[in-house]
GROMACS .gro file of C-alpha atoms in nm:
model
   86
    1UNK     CA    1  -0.317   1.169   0.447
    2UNK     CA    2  -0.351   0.788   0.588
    3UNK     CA    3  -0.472   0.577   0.342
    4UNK     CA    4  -0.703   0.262   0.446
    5UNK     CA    5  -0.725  -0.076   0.316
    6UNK     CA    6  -1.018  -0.321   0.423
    7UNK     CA    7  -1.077  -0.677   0.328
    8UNK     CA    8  -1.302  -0.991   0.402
    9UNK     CA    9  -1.239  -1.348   0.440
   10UNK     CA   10  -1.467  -1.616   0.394
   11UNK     CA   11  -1.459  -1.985   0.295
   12UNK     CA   12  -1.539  -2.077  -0.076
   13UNK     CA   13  -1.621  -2.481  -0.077
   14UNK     CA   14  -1.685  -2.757  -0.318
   15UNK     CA   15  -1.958  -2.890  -0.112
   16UNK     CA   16  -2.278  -2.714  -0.313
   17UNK     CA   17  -2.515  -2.548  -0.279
   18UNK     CA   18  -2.323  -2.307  -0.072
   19UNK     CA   19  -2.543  -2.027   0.119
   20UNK     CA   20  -2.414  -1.658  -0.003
   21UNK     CA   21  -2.414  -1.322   0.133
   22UNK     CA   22  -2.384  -0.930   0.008
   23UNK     CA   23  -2.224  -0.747   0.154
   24UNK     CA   24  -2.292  -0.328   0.178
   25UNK     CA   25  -1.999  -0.094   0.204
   26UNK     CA   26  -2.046   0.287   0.353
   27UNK     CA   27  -2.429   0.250   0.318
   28UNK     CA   28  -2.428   0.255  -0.079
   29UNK     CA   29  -2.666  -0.039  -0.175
   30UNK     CA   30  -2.678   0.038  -0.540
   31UNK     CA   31  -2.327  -0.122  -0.554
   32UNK     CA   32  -2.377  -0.445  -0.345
   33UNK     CA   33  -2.065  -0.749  -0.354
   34UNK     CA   34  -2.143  -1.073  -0.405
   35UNK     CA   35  -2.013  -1.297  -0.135
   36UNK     CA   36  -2.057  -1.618  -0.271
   37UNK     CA   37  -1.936  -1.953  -0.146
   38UNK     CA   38  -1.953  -2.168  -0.406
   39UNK     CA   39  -1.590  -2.280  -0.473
   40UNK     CA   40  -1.531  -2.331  -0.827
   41UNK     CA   41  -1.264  -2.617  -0.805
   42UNK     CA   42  -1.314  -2.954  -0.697
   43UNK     CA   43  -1.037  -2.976  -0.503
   44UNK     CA   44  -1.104  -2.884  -0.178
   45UNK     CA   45  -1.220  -2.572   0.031
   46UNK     CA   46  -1.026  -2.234   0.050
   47UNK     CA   47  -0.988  -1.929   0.212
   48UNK     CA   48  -1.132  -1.645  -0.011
   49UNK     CA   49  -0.973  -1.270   0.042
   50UNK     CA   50  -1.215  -1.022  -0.083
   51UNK     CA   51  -1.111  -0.672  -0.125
   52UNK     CA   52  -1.358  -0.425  -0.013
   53UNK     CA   53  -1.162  -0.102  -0.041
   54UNK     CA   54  -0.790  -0.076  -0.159
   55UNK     CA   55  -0.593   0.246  -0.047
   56UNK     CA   56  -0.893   0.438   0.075
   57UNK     CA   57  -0.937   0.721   0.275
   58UNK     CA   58  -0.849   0.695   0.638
   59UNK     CA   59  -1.221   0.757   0.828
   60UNK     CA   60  -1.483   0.581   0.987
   61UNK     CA   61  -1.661   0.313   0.699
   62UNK     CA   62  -1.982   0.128   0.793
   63UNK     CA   63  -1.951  -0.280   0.654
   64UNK     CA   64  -2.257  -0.477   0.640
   65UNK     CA   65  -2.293  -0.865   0.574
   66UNK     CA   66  -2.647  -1.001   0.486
   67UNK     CA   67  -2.696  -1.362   0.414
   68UNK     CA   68  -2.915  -1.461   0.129
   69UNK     CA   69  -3.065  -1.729   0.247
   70UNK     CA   70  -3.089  -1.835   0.635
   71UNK     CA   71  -3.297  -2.173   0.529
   72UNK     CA   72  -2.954  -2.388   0.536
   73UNK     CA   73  -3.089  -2.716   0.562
   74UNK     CA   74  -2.977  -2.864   0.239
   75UNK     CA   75  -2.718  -2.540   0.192
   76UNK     CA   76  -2.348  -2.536   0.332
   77UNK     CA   77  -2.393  -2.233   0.582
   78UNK     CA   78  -2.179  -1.929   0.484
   79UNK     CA   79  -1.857  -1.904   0.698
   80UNK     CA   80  -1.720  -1.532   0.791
   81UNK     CA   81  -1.339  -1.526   0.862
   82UNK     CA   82  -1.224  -1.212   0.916
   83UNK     CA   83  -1.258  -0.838   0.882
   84UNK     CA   84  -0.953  -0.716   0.791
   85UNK     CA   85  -0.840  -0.337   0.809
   86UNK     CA   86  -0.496  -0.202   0.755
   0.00000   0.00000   0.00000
């Protein structure tokens, strides 16, 4: 049996408010993730790696990203990476 490992990156950054996003894994919306871009440090910006699923199954998964709030005028916008699947 293959097991599957799938991640997301996205940019966490001091400059708030930050917009956020949730993200939906396999269709199961009772167990959203919080994809939030508000960086915690006031140091700079980073690269966030969120795991999504960690030694998995090996099939086809359905991801979906919704942003919170599309009125970014006064918000940083939220910035998608990467999908990552290995």
């Amino acid at each position: 049996m293959k097991l599957r490992c799938i991640a997301v990156q996205y940019r966490k950054t001091i400059r708030r408010p930050a917009v956020k996003a949730t993200l939906i894994f396999d269709e199961d919306d009772k167990n959203p993730i919080l994809l939030d871009s508000n960086f915690d440090e006031d140091w700079g910006d980073c690269l966030y790696l969120q795991p999504i699923l960690h030694h998995g199954i090996h099939k086809k998964h359905k991801v979906e990203i919704i942003v919170e709030d599309t009125d970014t005028k006064d918000k940083t916008p939220f910035y998608l990476m990467s999908l990552i699947v290995a």
